[in-house]
GROMACS .gro file of C-alpha atoms in nm:
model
  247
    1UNK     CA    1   9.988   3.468  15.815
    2UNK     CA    2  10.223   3.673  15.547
    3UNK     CA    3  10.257   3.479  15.208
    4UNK     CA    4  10.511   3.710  15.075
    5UNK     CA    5  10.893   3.597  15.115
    6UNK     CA    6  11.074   3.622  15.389
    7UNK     CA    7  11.439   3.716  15.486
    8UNK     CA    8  11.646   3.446  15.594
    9UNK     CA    9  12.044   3.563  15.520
   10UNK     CA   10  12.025   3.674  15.904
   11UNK     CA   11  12.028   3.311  16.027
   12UNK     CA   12  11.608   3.283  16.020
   13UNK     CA   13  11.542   2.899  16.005
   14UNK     CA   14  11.178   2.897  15.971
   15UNK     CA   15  10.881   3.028  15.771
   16UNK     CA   16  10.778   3.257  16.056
   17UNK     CA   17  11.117   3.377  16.150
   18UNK     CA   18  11.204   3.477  15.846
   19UNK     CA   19  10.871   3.696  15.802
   20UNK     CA   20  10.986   3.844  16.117
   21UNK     CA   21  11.375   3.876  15.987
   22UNK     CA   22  11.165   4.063  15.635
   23UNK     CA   23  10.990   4.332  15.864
   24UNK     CA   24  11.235   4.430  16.082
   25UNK     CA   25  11.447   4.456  15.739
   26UNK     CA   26  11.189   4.655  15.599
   27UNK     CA   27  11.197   4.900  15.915
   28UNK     CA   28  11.548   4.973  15.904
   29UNK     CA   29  11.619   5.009  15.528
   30UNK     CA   30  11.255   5.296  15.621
   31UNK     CA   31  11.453   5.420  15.931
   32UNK     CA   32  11.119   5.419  16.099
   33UNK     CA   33  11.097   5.652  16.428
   34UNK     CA   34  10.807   5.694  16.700
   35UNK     CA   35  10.588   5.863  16.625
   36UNK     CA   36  10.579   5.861  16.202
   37UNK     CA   37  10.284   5.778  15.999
   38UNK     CA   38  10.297   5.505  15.745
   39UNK     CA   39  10.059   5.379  15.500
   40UNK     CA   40  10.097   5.006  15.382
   41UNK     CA   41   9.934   4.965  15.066
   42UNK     CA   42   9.759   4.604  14.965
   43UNK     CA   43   9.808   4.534  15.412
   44UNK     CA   44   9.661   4.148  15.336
   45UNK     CA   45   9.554   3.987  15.713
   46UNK     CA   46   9.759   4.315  15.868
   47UNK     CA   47  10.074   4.163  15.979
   48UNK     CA   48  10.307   4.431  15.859
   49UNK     CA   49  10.086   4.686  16.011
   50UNK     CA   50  10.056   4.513  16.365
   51UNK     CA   51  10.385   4.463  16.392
   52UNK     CA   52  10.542   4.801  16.258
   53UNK     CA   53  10.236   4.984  16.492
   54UNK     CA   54  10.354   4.719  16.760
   55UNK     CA   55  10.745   4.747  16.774
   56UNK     CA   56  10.828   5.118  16.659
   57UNK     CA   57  10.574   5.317  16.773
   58UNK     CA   58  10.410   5.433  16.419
   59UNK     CA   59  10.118   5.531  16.331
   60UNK     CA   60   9.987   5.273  16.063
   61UNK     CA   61   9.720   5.299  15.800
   62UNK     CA   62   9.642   4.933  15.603
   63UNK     CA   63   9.457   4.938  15.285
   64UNK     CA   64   9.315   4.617  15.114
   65UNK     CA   65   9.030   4.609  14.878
   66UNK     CA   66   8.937   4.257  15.027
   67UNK     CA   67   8.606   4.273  15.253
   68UNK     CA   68   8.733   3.916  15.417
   69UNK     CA   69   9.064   4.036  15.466
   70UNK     CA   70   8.961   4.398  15.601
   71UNK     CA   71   8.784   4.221  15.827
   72UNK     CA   72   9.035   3.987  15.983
   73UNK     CA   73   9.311   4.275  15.975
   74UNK     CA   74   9.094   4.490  16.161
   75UNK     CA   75   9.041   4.210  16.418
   76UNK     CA   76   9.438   4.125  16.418
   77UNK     CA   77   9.520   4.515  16.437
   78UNK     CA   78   9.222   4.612  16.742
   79UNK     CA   79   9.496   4.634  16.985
   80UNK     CA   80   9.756   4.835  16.791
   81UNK     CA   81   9.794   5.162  16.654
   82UNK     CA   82   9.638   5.077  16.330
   83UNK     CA   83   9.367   5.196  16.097
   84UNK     CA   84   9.243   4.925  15.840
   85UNK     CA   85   9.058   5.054  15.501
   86UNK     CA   86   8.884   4.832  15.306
   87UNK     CA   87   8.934   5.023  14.919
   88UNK     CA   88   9.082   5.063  14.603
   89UNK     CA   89   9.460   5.203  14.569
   90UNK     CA   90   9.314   5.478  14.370
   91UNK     CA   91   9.063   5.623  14.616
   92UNK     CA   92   9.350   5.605  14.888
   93UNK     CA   93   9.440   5.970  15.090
   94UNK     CA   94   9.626   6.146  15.295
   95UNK     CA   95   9.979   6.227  15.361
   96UNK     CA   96  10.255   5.998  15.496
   97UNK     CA   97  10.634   5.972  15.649
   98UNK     CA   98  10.627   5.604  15.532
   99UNK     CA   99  10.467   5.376  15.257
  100UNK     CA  100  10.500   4.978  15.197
  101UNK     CA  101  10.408   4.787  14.871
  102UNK     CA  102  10.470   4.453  14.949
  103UNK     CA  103  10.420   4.252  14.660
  104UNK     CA  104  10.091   4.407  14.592
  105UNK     CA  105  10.209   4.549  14.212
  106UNK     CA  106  10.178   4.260  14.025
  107UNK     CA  107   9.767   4.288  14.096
  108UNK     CA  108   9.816   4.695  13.942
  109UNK     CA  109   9.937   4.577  13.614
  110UNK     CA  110  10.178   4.739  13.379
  111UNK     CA  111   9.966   4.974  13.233
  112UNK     CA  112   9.812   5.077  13.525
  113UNK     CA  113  10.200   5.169  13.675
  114UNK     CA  114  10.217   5.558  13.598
  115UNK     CA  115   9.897   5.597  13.778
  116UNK     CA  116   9.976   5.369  14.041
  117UNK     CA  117  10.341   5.585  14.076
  118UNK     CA  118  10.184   5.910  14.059
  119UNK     CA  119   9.923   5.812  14.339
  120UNK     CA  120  10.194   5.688  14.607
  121UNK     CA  121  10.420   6.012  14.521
  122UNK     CA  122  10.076   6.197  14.638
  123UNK     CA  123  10.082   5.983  14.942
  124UNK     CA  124  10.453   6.059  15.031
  125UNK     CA  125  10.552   6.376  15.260
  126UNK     CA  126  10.840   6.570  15.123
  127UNK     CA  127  11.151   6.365  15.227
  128UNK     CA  128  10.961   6.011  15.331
  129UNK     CA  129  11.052   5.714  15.201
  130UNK     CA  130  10.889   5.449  15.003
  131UNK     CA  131  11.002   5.083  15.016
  132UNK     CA  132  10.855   4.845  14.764
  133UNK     CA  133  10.867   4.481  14.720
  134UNK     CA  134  10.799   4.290  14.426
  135UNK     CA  135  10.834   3.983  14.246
  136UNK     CA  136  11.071   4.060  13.914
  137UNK     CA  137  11.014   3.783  13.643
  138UNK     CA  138  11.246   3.710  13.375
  139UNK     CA  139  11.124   3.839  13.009
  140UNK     CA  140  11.111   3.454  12.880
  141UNK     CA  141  10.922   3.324  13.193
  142UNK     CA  142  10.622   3.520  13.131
  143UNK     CA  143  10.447   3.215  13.018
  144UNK     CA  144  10.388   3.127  13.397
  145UNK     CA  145  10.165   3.424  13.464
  146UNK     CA  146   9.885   3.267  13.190
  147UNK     CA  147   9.906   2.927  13.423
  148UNK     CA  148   9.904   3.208  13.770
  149UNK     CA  149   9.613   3.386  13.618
  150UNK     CA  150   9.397   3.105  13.503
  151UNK     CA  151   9.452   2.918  13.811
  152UNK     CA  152   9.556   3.105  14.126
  153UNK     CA  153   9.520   3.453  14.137
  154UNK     CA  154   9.321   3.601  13.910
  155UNK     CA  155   9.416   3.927  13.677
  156UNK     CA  156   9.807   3.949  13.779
  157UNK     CA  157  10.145   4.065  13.610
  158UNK     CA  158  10.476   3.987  13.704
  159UNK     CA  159  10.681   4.277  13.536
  160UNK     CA  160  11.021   4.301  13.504
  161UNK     CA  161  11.290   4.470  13.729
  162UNK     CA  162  11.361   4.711  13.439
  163UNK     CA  163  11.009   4.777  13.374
  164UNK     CA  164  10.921   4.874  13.771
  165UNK     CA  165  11.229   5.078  13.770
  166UNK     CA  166  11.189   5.261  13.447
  167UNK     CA  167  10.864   5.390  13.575
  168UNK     CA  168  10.919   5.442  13.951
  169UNK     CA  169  11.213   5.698  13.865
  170UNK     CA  170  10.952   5.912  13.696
  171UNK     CA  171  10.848   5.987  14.062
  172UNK     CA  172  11.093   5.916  14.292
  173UNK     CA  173  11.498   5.855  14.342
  174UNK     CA  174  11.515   5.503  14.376
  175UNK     CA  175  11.865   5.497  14.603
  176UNK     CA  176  11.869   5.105  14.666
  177UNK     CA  177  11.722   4.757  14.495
  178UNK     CA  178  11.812   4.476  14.704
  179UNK     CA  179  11.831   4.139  14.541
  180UNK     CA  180  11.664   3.854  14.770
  181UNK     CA  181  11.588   3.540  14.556
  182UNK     CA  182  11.751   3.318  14.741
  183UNK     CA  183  11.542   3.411  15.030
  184UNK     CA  184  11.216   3.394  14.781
  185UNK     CA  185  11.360   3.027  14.658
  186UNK     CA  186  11.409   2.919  15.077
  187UNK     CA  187  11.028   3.094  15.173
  188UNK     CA  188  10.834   2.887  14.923
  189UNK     CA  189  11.010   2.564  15.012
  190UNK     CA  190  10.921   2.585  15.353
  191UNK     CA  191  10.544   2.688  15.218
  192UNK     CA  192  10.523   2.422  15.029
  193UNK     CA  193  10.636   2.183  15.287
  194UNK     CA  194  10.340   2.370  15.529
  195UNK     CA  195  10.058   2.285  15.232
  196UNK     CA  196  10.123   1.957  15.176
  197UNK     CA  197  10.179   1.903  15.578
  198UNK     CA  198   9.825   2.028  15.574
  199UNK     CA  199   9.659   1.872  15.320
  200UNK     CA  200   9.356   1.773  15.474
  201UNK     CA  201   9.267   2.024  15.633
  202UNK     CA  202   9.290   2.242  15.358
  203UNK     CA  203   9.064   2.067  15.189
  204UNK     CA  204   8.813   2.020  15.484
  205UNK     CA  205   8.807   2.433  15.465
  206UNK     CA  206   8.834   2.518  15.123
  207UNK     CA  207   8.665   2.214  14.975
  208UNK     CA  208   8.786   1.987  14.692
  209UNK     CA  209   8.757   2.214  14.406
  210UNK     CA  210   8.994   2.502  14.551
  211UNK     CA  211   9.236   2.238  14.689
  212UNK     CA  212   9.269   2.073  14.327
  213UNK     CA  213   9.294   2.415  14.176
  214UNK     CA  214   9.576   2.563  14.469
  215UNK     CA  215   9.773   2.213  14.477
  216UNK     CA  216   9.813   2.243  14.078
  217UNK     CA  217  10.062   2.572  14.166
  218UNK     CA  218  10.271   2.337  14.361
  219UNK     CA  219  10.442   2.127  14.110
  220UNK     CA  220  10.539   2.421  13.886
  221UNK     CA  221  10.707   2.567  14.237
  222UNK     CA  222  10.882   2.243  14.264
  223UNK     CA  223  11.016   2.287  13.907
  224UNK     CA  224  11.078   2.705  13.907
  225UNK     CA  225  11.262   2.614  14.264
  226UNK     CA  226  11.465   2.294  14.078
  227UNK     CA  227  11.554   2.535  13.788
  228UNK     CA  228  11.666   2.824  14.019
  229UNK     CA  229  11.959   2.606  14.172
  230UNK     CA  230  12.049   2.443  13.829
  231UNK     CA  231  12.131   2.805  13.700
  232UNK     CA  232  12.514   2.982  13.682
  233UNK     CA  233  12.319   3.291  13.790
  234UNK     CA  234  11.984   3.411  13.961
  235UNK     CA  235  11.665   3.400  13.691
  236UNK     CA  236  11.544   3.762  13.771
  237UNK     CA  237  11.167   3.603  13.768
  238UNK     CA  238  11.236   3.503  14.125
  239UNK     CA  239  11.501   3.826  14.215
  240UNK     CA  240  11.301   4.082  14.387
  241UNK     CA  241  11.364   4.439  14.476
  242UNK     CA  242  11.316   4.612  14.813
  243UNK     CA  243  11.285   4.957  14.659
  244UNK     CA  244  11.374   5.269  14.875
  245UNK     CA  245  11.283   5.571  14.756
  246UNK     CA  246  11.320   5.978  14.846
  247UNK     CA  247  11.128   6.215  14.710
   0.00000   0.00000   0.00000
């Protein structure tokens, strides 16, 4: 399962369509060939890399610092042309044609950006391209990351778009940001609707404590997603870029 947001403006009508519609977005906007090497960083359960590996005949490297997540990746990916590393960002190698943040940056944190930057430029062969995504918050929403922190995800930071982009341009020519909220807004209501649908068996596997703690995000989704379609114009906290960049 992918839990970032999907792409829906090409007709997608469910939650796993549009996670389809996102990746085969995310391989055209990288112009991905046979044969290229690409290196997603923060790979989660390995979807991205399985399906990349799968459908265009890359060679994909996934790298989570999760042991439980390395694990099922590698078990998703045993088939396909994929390499799973369990590891920090920082200790990461190599050189590739390719590389995919999908919205891992908000777990890097703003101070940690330059360093973060200066580590995928390393990655990135002389004319490859780098496509991030990321969640862009609005400077007077920053409030929610205390309540995201505290109760879902641990140390987090949703920056701004300015604040990604001032510092990616340090390293790279960032030649498109493509706006998708509306496709963030549609992807969590059809999460949401998948949660509660499975309620109980959430909590059978997770027990009552993490259910309390993971069903206390959903109201303030109901509410961000509320706000988002009572607004003249898109709050940038749910905007986020798809970030192509040549170096």
């Amino acid at each position: 399962m992918q839990h970032s947001s999907g792409y829906f403006a090409t007709g997608a009508s469910t939650f796993a369509e549009a996670q389809v519609e996102k990746l085969k977005l995310i391989a055209s906007k990288l112009q991905l060939r046979p044969g290229m090497t690409l290196i997603d960083v923060g790979c989660g359960f390995g979807g991205l890399p399985k399906f990349m590996a799968d459908n265009y005949g890359v060679s994909v490297t996934g790298v989570t610092p999760s042991d439980s997540m390395a694990k099922t990746a590698r078990n998703h990916c045993c088939r396909s042309q994929v390499t799973i590393l369990q590891q920090d960002w920082r200790k990461m190698e190599g050189k590739f044609d390719r590389i995919t943040v999908i919205e891992m940056l908000d777990h890097v944190r703003k101070q940690n950006y330059d360093e973060f930057f200066r580590k995928i430029q390393s990655l990135l062969k002389p004319g490859g391209r780098v496509l991030l995504q990321h969640y862009a918050m609005d400077p007077g929403h920053f409030h929610f990351t205390e309540f995201l922190c505290k109760y879902q995800y641990g140390l987090i930071y949703f920056s701004t778009l300015s604040d990604v982009v001032s510092h990616a341009s340090n390293y790279f020519h960032i030649s498109n940001v493509h706006d998708i909220s509306c496709d963030a807004e549609e992807t969590y209501k059809h999460f949401i609707d998948m949660v509660e649908t499975n309620r109980d068996k959430m909590t059978t596997l997770a027990g009552p404590k993490v259910w309390k703690a993971f069903e206390s995000r959903m109201p303030w989704r109901k509410v961000a997603l509320n706000a988002e379609r009572s607004r003249p114009t898109k709050p940038s906290w749910f905007a986020r870029m798809t970030r192509e960049g040549l170096h």
